[in-house]
PDB file of C-alpha atoms in Angstrom:
ATOM      1  CA  TYR L  15      42.585-119.473  -1.615  1.00 95.00           C
ATOM      2  CA  GLU L  16      41.742-119.120   2.177  1.00 97.00           C
ATOM      3  CA  ALA L  17      38.459-118.089   3.908  1.00 96.00           C
ATOM      4  CA  THR L  18      37.829-118.285   7.043  1.00 96.00           C
ATOM      5  CA  LEU L  19      33.789-119.392   7.459  1.00 97.00           C
ATOM      6  CA  LEU L  20      31.778-118.493  10.728  1.00 97.00           C
ATOM      7  CA  LEU L  21      29.304-121.107  11.316  1.00 98.00           C
ATOM      8  CA  SER L  22      26.308-119.500  13.330  1.00 97.00           C
ATOM      9  CA  LYS L  23      26.127-121.749  16.702  1.00 98.00           C
ATOM     10  CA  SER L  24      22.305-121.460  16.723  1.00 97.00           C
ATOM     11  CA  GLU L  25      21.256-121.272  13.519  1.00 97.00           C
ATOM     12  CA  HIS L  26      23.591-123.752  12.088  1.00 97.00           C
ATOM     13  CA  ALA L  27      24.347-126.379  15.220  1.00 98.00           C
ATOM     14  CA  SER L  28      22.892-129.428  13.023  1.00 97.00           C
ATOM     15  CA  ALA L  29      26.630-128.655  10.543  1.00 97.00           C
ATOM     16  CA  ILE L  30      28.607-127.629  13.633  1.00 98.00           C
ATOM     17  CA  GLU L  31      28.326-131.333  14.636  1.00 98.00           C
ATOM     18  CA  GLN L  32      27.586-132.995  11.919  1.00 97.00           C
ATOM     19  CA  ILE L  33      31.479-131.151  11.032  1.00 98.00           C
ATOM     20  CA  GLN L  34      33.033-132.266  14.559  1.00 98.00           C
ATOM     21  CA  ALA L  35      32.069-135.304  13.792  1.00 98.00           C
ATOM     22  CA  ALA L  36      33.606-135.341  10.576  1.00 97.00           C
ATOM     23  CA  VAL L  37      36.830-134.389  12.862  1.00 98.00           C
ATOM     24  CA  LYS L  38      36.605-137.373  14.953  1.00 97.00           C
ATOM     25  CA  SER L  39      36.558-139.997  12.411  1.00 97.00           C
ATOM     26  CA  LYS L  40      39.507-138.229  11.294  1.00 98.00           C
ATOM     27  CA  ILE L  41      41.254-138.094  14.218  1.00 98.00           C
ATOM     28  CA  ALA L  42      40.030-141.790  15.236  1.00 97.00           C
ATOM     29  CA  ASN L  43      40.748-143.715  11.400  1.00 97.00           C
ATOM     30  CA  ASP L  44      43.567-141.689   9.877  1.00 97.00           C
ATOM     31  CA  LEU L  45      45.783-140.239  13.165  1.00 97.00           C
ATOM     32  CA  LYS L  46      44.901-143.872  15.262  1.00 96.00           C
ATOM     33  CA  GLY L  47      43.172-141.511  17.875  1.00 95.00           C
ATOM     34  CA  ALA L  48      46.652-138.603  17.971  1.00 95.00           C
ATOM     35  CA  LYS L  49      45.673-136.132  20.570  1.00 96.00           C
ATOM     36  CA  LEU L  50      46.012-132.067  18.533  1.00 97.00           C
ATOM     37  CA  ALA L  51      46.093-128.981  20.692  1.00 96.00           C
ATOM     38  CA  ALA L  52      42.880-127.164  18.811  1.00 95.00           C
ATOM     39  CA  ASP L  53      44.872-125.023  16.736  1.00 95.00           C
ATOM     40  CA  LYS L  54      45.806-127.663  14.943  1.00 97.00           C
ATOM     41  CA  ILE L  55      42.353-128.485  13.708  1.00 98.00           C
ATOM     42  CA  CYS L  56      40.446-126.165  11.254  1.00 98.00           C
ATOM     43  CA  LEU L  57      36.845-126.059  13.500  1.00 98.00           C
ATOM     44  CA  ARG L  58      37.454-124.246  16.191  1.00 97.00           C
ATOM     45  CA  ASP L  59      34.993-121.595  18.723  1.00 97.00           C
ATOM     46  CA  GLY L  60      35.060-118.301  18.262  1.00 96.00           C
ATOM     47  CA  ASP L  61      34.684-117.590  21.688  1.00 96.00           C
ATOM     48  CA  GLU L  62      37.697-118.565  22.414  1.00 94.00           C
ATOM     49  CA  VAL L  63      38.803-116.471  19.682  1.00 89.00           C
ATOM     50  CA  GLU L  64      40.286-112.302  20.174  1.00 87.00           C
ATOM     51  CA  TYR L  65      38.200-111.987  16.608  1.00 89.00           C
ATOM     52  CA  GLU L  66      35.309-109.204  16.553  1.00 88.00           C
ATOM     53  CA  GLY L  67      32.484-111.273  15.834  1.00 90.00           C
ATOM     54  CA  TYR L  68      33.400-114.108  16.073  1.00 95.00           C
ATOM     55  CA  GLU L  69      31.827-114.885  19.219  1.00 96.00           C
ATOM     56  CA  GLY L  70      28.571-116.594  19.040  1.00 97.00           C
ATOM     57  CA  HIS L  71      30.712-119.422  16.149  1.00 97.00           C
ATOM     58  CA  MET L  72      31.901-121.614  15.979  1.00 98.00           C
ATOM     59  CA  SER L  73      35.212-120.575  12.224  1.00 97.00           C
ATOM     60  CA  LEU L  74      36.054-123.290  10.114  1.00 98.00           C
ATOM     61  CA  LYS L  75      39.610-122.135   7.883  1.00 97.00           C
ATOM     62  CA  ALA L  76      39.424-124.194   4.372  1.00 98.00           C
ATOM     63  CA  ALA L  77      42.149-123.427   1.902  1.00 98.00           C
ATOM     64  CA  ASN L  78      43.118-124.669  -1.391  1.00 97.00           C
ATOM     65  CA  LYS L  79      45.976-123.974  -3.679  1.00 97.00           C
ATOM     66  CA  LYS L  80      43.336-123.698  -7.134  1.00 97.00           C
ATOM     67  CA  ARG L  81      40.692-121.210  -7.289  1.00 96.00           C
ATOM     68  CA  PRO L  82      37.945-123.007  -5.780  1.00 97.00           C
ATOM     69  CA  LEU L  83      34.217-122.876  -7.800  1.00 97.00           C
ATOM     70  CA  VAL L  84      33.168-119.351  -7.078  1.00 98.00           C
ATOM     71  CA  LEU L  85      29.298-118.700  -7.838  1.00 98.00           C
ATOM     72  CA  ASN L  86      27.108-115.407  -8.159  1.00 97.00           C
ATOM     73  CA  LYS L  87      23.107-116.854  -6.163  1.00 96.00           C
ATOM     74  CA  ASP L  88      21.965-117.050  -9.925  1.00 97.00           C
ATOM     75  CA  LYS L  89      24.340-120.153 -10.392  1.00 97.00           C
ATOM     76  CA  THR L  90      26.412-118.575 -13.033  1.00 97.00           C
ATOM     77  CA  PRO L  91      30.529-118.175 -12.622  1.00 97.00           C
ATOM     78  CA  LEU L  92      32.750-115.346 -11.026  1.00 97.00           C
ATOM     79  CA  THR L  93      35.420-113.681 -11.600  1.00 94.00           C
ATOM     80  CA  GLU L  94      38.160-112.096  -8.551  1.00 89.00           C
ATOM     81  CA  ASP L  95      37.372-109.160 -11.032  1.00 93.00           C
ATOM     82  CA  ASP L  96      33.650-109.056 -10.573  1.00 95.00           C
ATOM     83  CA  ASN L  97      33.611-108.282  -6.881  1.00 91.00           C
ATOM     84  CA  VAL L  98      31.038-109.998  -5.377  1.00 95.00           C
ATOM     85  CA  ILE L  99      33.163-112.186  -2.393  1.00 95.00           C
ATOM     86  CA  TYR L 100      34.654-110.344  -0.012  1.00 94.00           C
ATOM     87  CA  GLY L 101      35.153-110.956   3.560  1.00 93.00           C
ATOM     88  CA  GLY L 102      31.585-110.747   5.841  1.00 93.00           C
ATOM     89  CA  CYS L 103      29.225-111.776   2.783  1.00 96.00           C
ATOM     90  CA  TYR L 104      27.364-114.518   3.075  1.00 97.00           C
ATOM     91  CA  VAL L 105      27.875-117.533   1.463  1.00 97.00           C
ATOM     92  CA  ASN L 106      27.259-121.229   0.871  1.00 97.00           C
ATOM     93  CA  ALA L 107      30.883-123.511   0.862  1.00 97.00           C
ATOM     94  CA  ILE L 108      31.844-126.948   0.123  1.00 97.00           C
ATOM     95  CA  VAL L 109      34.708-128.620   1.933  1.00 98.00           C
ATOM     96  CA  GLU L 110      36.606-131.317   2.405  1.00 98.00           C
ATOM     97  CA  LEU L 111      38.356-132.028   5.848  1.00 98.00           C
ATOM     98  CA  TRP L 112      41.424-134.611   5.673  1.00 98.00           C
ATOM     99  CA  ALA L 113      44.063-135.092   7.644  1.00 98.00           C
ATOM    100  CA  GLN L 114      47.744-134.144   7.526  1.00 98.00           C
ATOM    101  CA  ASN L 115      50.687-136.521   8.913  1.00 97.00           C
ATOM    102  CA  ASN L 116      53.320-135.653   7.515  1.00 96.00           C
ATOM    103  CA  GLU L 117      57.096-134.656   8.730  1.00 96.00           C
ATOM    104  CA  TYR L 118      54.807-130.945   9.086  1.00 95.00           C
ATOM    105  CA  GLY L 119      53.380-132.851  11.922  1.00 96.00           C
ATOM    106  CA  LYS L 120      49.322-134.191  12.774  1.00 97.00           C
ATOM    107  CA  ARG L 121      45.900-131.469  11.916  1.00 98.00           C
ATOM    108  CA  ILE L 122      42.852-131.743  10.794  1.00 98.00           C
ATOM    109  CA  ASN L 123      42.727-129.203   7.409  1.00 98.00           C
ATOM    110  CA  ALA L 124      39.912-128.535   5.258  1.00 98.00           C
ATOM    111  CA  ASN L 125      39.947-127.422   1.603  1.00 98.00           C
ATOM    112  CA  LEU L 126      38.300-124.934   0.208  1.00 98.00           C
ATOM    113  CA  LEU L 127      36.680-126.709  -3.015  1.00 98.00           C
ATOM    114  CA  GLY L 128      33.529-124.861  -3.554  1.00 98.00           C
ATOM    115  CA  VAL L 129      31.119-121.007  -2.691  1.00 97.00           C
ATOM    116  CA  GLN L 130      28.401-119.163  -3.177  1.00 98.00           C
ATOM    117  CA  PHE L 131      27.067-116.401  -3.311  1.00 97.00           C
ATOM    118  CA  VAL L 132      24.131-115.423  -0.479  1.00 97.00           C
ATOM    119  CA  ARG L 133      24.163-112.226   0.765  1.00 96.00           C
ATOM    120  CA  ASP L 134      25.801-109.332   0.839  1.00 96.00           C
ATOM    121  CA  GLY L 135      26.530-108.366   5.103  1.00 94.00           C
ATOM    122  CA  GLU L 136      29.211-106.643   7.238  1.00 91.00           C
ATOM    123  CA  SER L 137      31.901-106.223   5.837  1.00 90.00           C
ATOM    124  CA  PHE L 138      35.017-107.033   7.622  1.00 81.00           C
ATOM    125  CA  GLY L 139      38.371-104.953   8.054  1.00 68.00           C
ATOM    126  CA  ALA L 140      39.600-101.864   5.639  1.00 57.00           C
ATOM    127  CA  GLY L 141      38.789-103.799   2.449  1.00 52.00           C
ATOM    128  CA  GLY L 142      40.963-105.398  -1.057  1.00 53.00           C
ATOM    129  CA  VAL L 143      44.195-104.306  -1.433  1.00 57.00           C
ATOM    130  CA  SER L 144      44.680-100.757  -1.669  1.00 61.00           C
ATOM    131  CA  ALA L 145      48.057-100.776  -4.736  1.00 68.00           C
ATOM    132  CA  THR L 146      47.352-100.292  -8.513  1.00 69.00           C
ATOM    133  CA  THR L 147      49.170 -99.597 -11.191  1.00 73.00           C
ATOM    134  CA  ASP L 148      50.613 -96.557 -10.839  1.00 77.00           C
ATOM    135  CA  ASP L 149      52.281 -97.351  -7.462  1.00 75.00           C
ATOM    136  CA  PHE L 150      54.979 -99.087  -9.666  1.00 77.00           C
ATOM    137  CA  ASP L 151      57.510 -97.171 -12.410  1.00 73.00           C
ATOM    138  CA  ASP L 152      57.305 -98.157 -15.890  1.00 72.00           C
ATOM    139  CA  LEU L 153      61.318-100.594 -16.079  1.00 69.00           C
ATOM    140  CA  GLY L 154      60.499-100.878 -20.044  1.00 69.00           C
ATOM    141  CA  GLY L 155      62.748-103.604 -21.480  1.00 65.00           C
ATOM    142  CA  ASP L 156      65.412-102.448 -19.679  1.00 59.00           C
ATOM    143  CA  ASP L 157      67.714-105.833 -17.295  1.00 60.00           C
ATOM    144  CA  ASP L 158      69.441-103.667 -15.739  1.00 59.00           C
ATOM    145  CA  PHE L 159      68.693-104.361 -11.509  1.00 53.00           C
ATOM    146  CA  SER L 160      69.805-101.985  -9.476  1.00 53.00           C
ATOM    147  CA  PHE L 161      68.995-101.069  -5.787  1.00 51.00           C
TER     148      PHE L 161
END
Protein backbone atom coordinates (compact mmCIF):
# COMPACT_ATOMS: atom_id res chain seq x y z
CA TYR A 1 0.00 0.00 0.00
CA GLU A 2 1.34 3.36 -0.97
CA ALA A 3 0.36 7.02 -0.99
CA THR A 4 1.94 10.21 -2.22
CA LEU A 5 0.60 12.98 -0.02
CA LEU A 6 0.71 16.55 -1.29
CA LEU A 7 1.13 19.23 1.37
CA SER A 8 0.49 22.83 0.36
CA LYS A 9 3.57 24.90 1.19
CA SER A 10 1.34 27.72 2.47
CA GLU A 11 -1.51 25.84 4.18
CA HIS A 12 0.64 23.10 5.71
CA ALA A 13 3.81 25.08 6.49
CA SER A 14 3.84 24.01 10.14
CA ALA A 15 3.44 20.31 9.33
CA ILE A 16 6.14 20.57 6.64
CA GLU A 17 8.53 22.15 9.17
CA GLN A 18 7.85 19.31 11.63
CA ILE A 19 8.51 16.68 8.97
CA GLN A 20 11.68 18.44 7.81
CA ALA A 21 12.91 18.59 11.43
CA ALA A 22 12.17 14.87 11.87
CA VAL A 23 14.06 14.07 8.63
CA LYS A 24 17.07 16.09 9.82
CA SER A 25 16.97 14.32 13.18
CA LYS A 26 16.84 10.88 11.55
CA ILE A 27 19.79 11.76 9.31
CA ALA A 28 21.82 13.18 12.21
CA ASN A 29 21.07 10.42 14.71
CA ASP A 30 20.23 7.25 12.80
CA LEU A 31 22.43 7.79 9.73
CA LYS A 32 25.28 9.55 11.56
CA GLY A 33 24.99 12.70 9.44
CA ALA A 34 25.17 10.95 6.05
CA LYS A 35 24.68 13.13 2.99
CA LEU A 36 21.55 11.99 1.14
CA ALA A 37 20.45 12.99 -2.33
CA ALA A 38 16.94 14.45 -2.55
CA ASP A 39 15.65 11.25 -4.17
CA LYS A 40 16.65 9.29 -1.05
CA ILE A 41 14.29 11.25 1.21
CA CYS A 42 10.53 10.63 1.33
CA LEU A 43 9.75 14.38 1.51
CA ARG A 44 10.39 16.22 -1.76
CA ASP A 45 9.79 19.67 -3.16
CA GLY A 46 6.92 19.45 -5.66
CA ASP A 47 8.33 22.42 -7.58
CA GLU A 48 11.27 20.21 -8.57
CA VAL A 49 9.25 17.40 -10.13
CA GLU A 50 7.41 17.36 -13.44
CA TYR A 51 4.03 16.10 -12.25
CA GLU A 52 1.00 18.29 -12.81
CA GLY A 53 -0.49 19.60 -9.58
CA TYR A 54 2.69 19.25 -7.52
CA GLU A 55 3.82 22.87 -7.87
CA GLY A 56 3.46 24.85 -4.63
CA HIS A 57 3.45 21.63 -2.62
CA MET A 58 5.79 19.27 -0.85
CA SER A 59 5.21 15.58 -1.62
CA LEU A 60 5.56 12.89 1.00
CA LYS A 61 5.68 9.30 -0.22
CA ALA A 62 4.64 6.72 2.38
CA ALA A 63 4.06 2.97 2.11
CA ASN A 64 3.25 -0.10 4.15
CA LYS A 65 3.37 -3.81 3.33
CA LYS A 66 0.23 -4.26 5.44
CA ARG A 67 -3.01 -2.43 4.76
CA PRO A 68 -3.07 0.70 6.91
CA LEU A 69 -6.10 1.84 8.87
CA VAL A 70 -8.48 3.54 6.42
CA LEU A 71 -11.39 5.57 7.80
CA ASN A 72 -14.23 7.68 6.49
CA LYS A 73 -14.99 11.20 7.79
CA ASP A 74 -17.08 9.75 10.61
CA LYS A 75 -14.28 7.33 11.57
CA THR A 76 -16.08 4.26 10.19
CA PRO A 77 -13.66 1.76 8.62
CA LEU A 78 -13.45 1.69 4.82
CA THR A 79 -12.64 -1.29 2.63
CA GLU A 80 -11.00 -1.23 -0.79
CA ASP A 81 -14.38 -2.03 -2.34
CA ASP A 82 -15.87 1.19 -0.91
CA ASN A 83 -13.84 3.21 -3.48
CA VAL A 84 -13.86 6.27 -1.22
CA ILE A 85 -10.11 6.89 -1.18
CA TYR A 86 -8.65 7.77 -4.59
CA GLY A 87 -5.77 9.74 -6.06
CA GLY A 88 -6.80 13.38 -5.73
CA CYS A 89 -9.07 13.21 -2.68
CA TYR A 90 -8.21 15.08 0.52
CA VAL A 91 -7.14 12.98 3.50
CA ASN A 92 -5.67 13.17 6.95
CA ALA A 93 -2.75 10.76 7.21
CA ILE A 94 -0.60 9.31 9.94
CA VAL A 95 2.95 8.49 8.90
CA GLU A 96 6.05 7.37 10.73
CA LEU A 97 9.50 8.28 9.43
CA TRP A 98 12.31 5.74 9.61
CA ALA A 99 15.92 5.60 8.55
CA GLN A 100 17.01 2.83 6.21
CA ASN A 101 20.65 1.84 6.58
CA ASN A 102 21.29 -1.58 5.05
CA GLU A 103 22.70 -3.34 2.00
CA TYR A 104 20.11 -1.51 -0.14
CA GLY A 105 21.44 1.89 0.88
CA LYS A 106 20.68 4.80 3.13
CA ARG A 107 17.35 6.59 2.89
CA ILE A 108 14.67 8.29 4.94
CA ASN A 109 11.37 6.50 4.35
CA ALA A 110 7.85 6.88 5.70
CA ASN A 111 5.46 4.16 6.85
CA LEU A 112 1.81 4.81 6.05
CA LEU A 113 -0.05 3.96 9.27
CA GLY A 114 -3.50 5.38 8.63
CA VAL A 115 -5.63 7.49 6.30
CA GLN A 116 -8.91 9.30 6.92
CA PHE A 117 -11.03 10.59 4.04
CA VAL A 118 -11.71 14.34 4.42
CA ARG A 119 -13.35 15.44 1.16
CA ASP A 120 -13.49 14.89 -2.56
CA GLY A 121 -10.97 16.50 -4.87
CA GLU A 122 -10.06 16.42 -8.53
CA SER A 123 -9.15 12.85 -9.48
CA PHE A 124 -5.58 12.32 -10.72
CA GLY A 125 -4.97 10.21 -13.79
CA ALA A 126 -7.42 7.94 -15.52
CA GLY A 127 -8.87 6.39 -12.38
CA GLY A 128 -8.78 2.86 -11.12
CA VAL A 129 -7.80 -0.41 -12.74
CA SER A 130 -10.07 -1.32 -15.65
CA ALA A 131 -9.67 -5.14 -15.71
CA THR A 132 -12.78 -7.19 -14.93
CA THR A 133 -13.51 -10.88 -14.53
CA ASP A 134 -14.87 -10.85 -18.11
CA ASP A 135 -11.30 -10.22 -19.35
CA PHE A 136 -10.24 -13.74 -18.27
CA ASP A 137 -11.14 -17.22 -19.48
CA ASP A 138 -12.66 -19.78 -17.12
CA LEU A 139 -9.86 -22.30 -16.65
CA GLY A 140 -11.92 -24.68 -14.54
CA GLY A 141 -9.88 -27.29 -12.75
CA ASP A 142 -7.51 -27.91 -15.68
CA ASP A 143 -3.87 -27.96 -14.57
CA ASP A 144 -2.54 -27.99 -18.16
CA PHE A 145 -0.63 -24.72 -18.55
CA SER A 146 0.13 -24.34 -22.22
CA PHE A 147 1.13 -20.97 -23.66
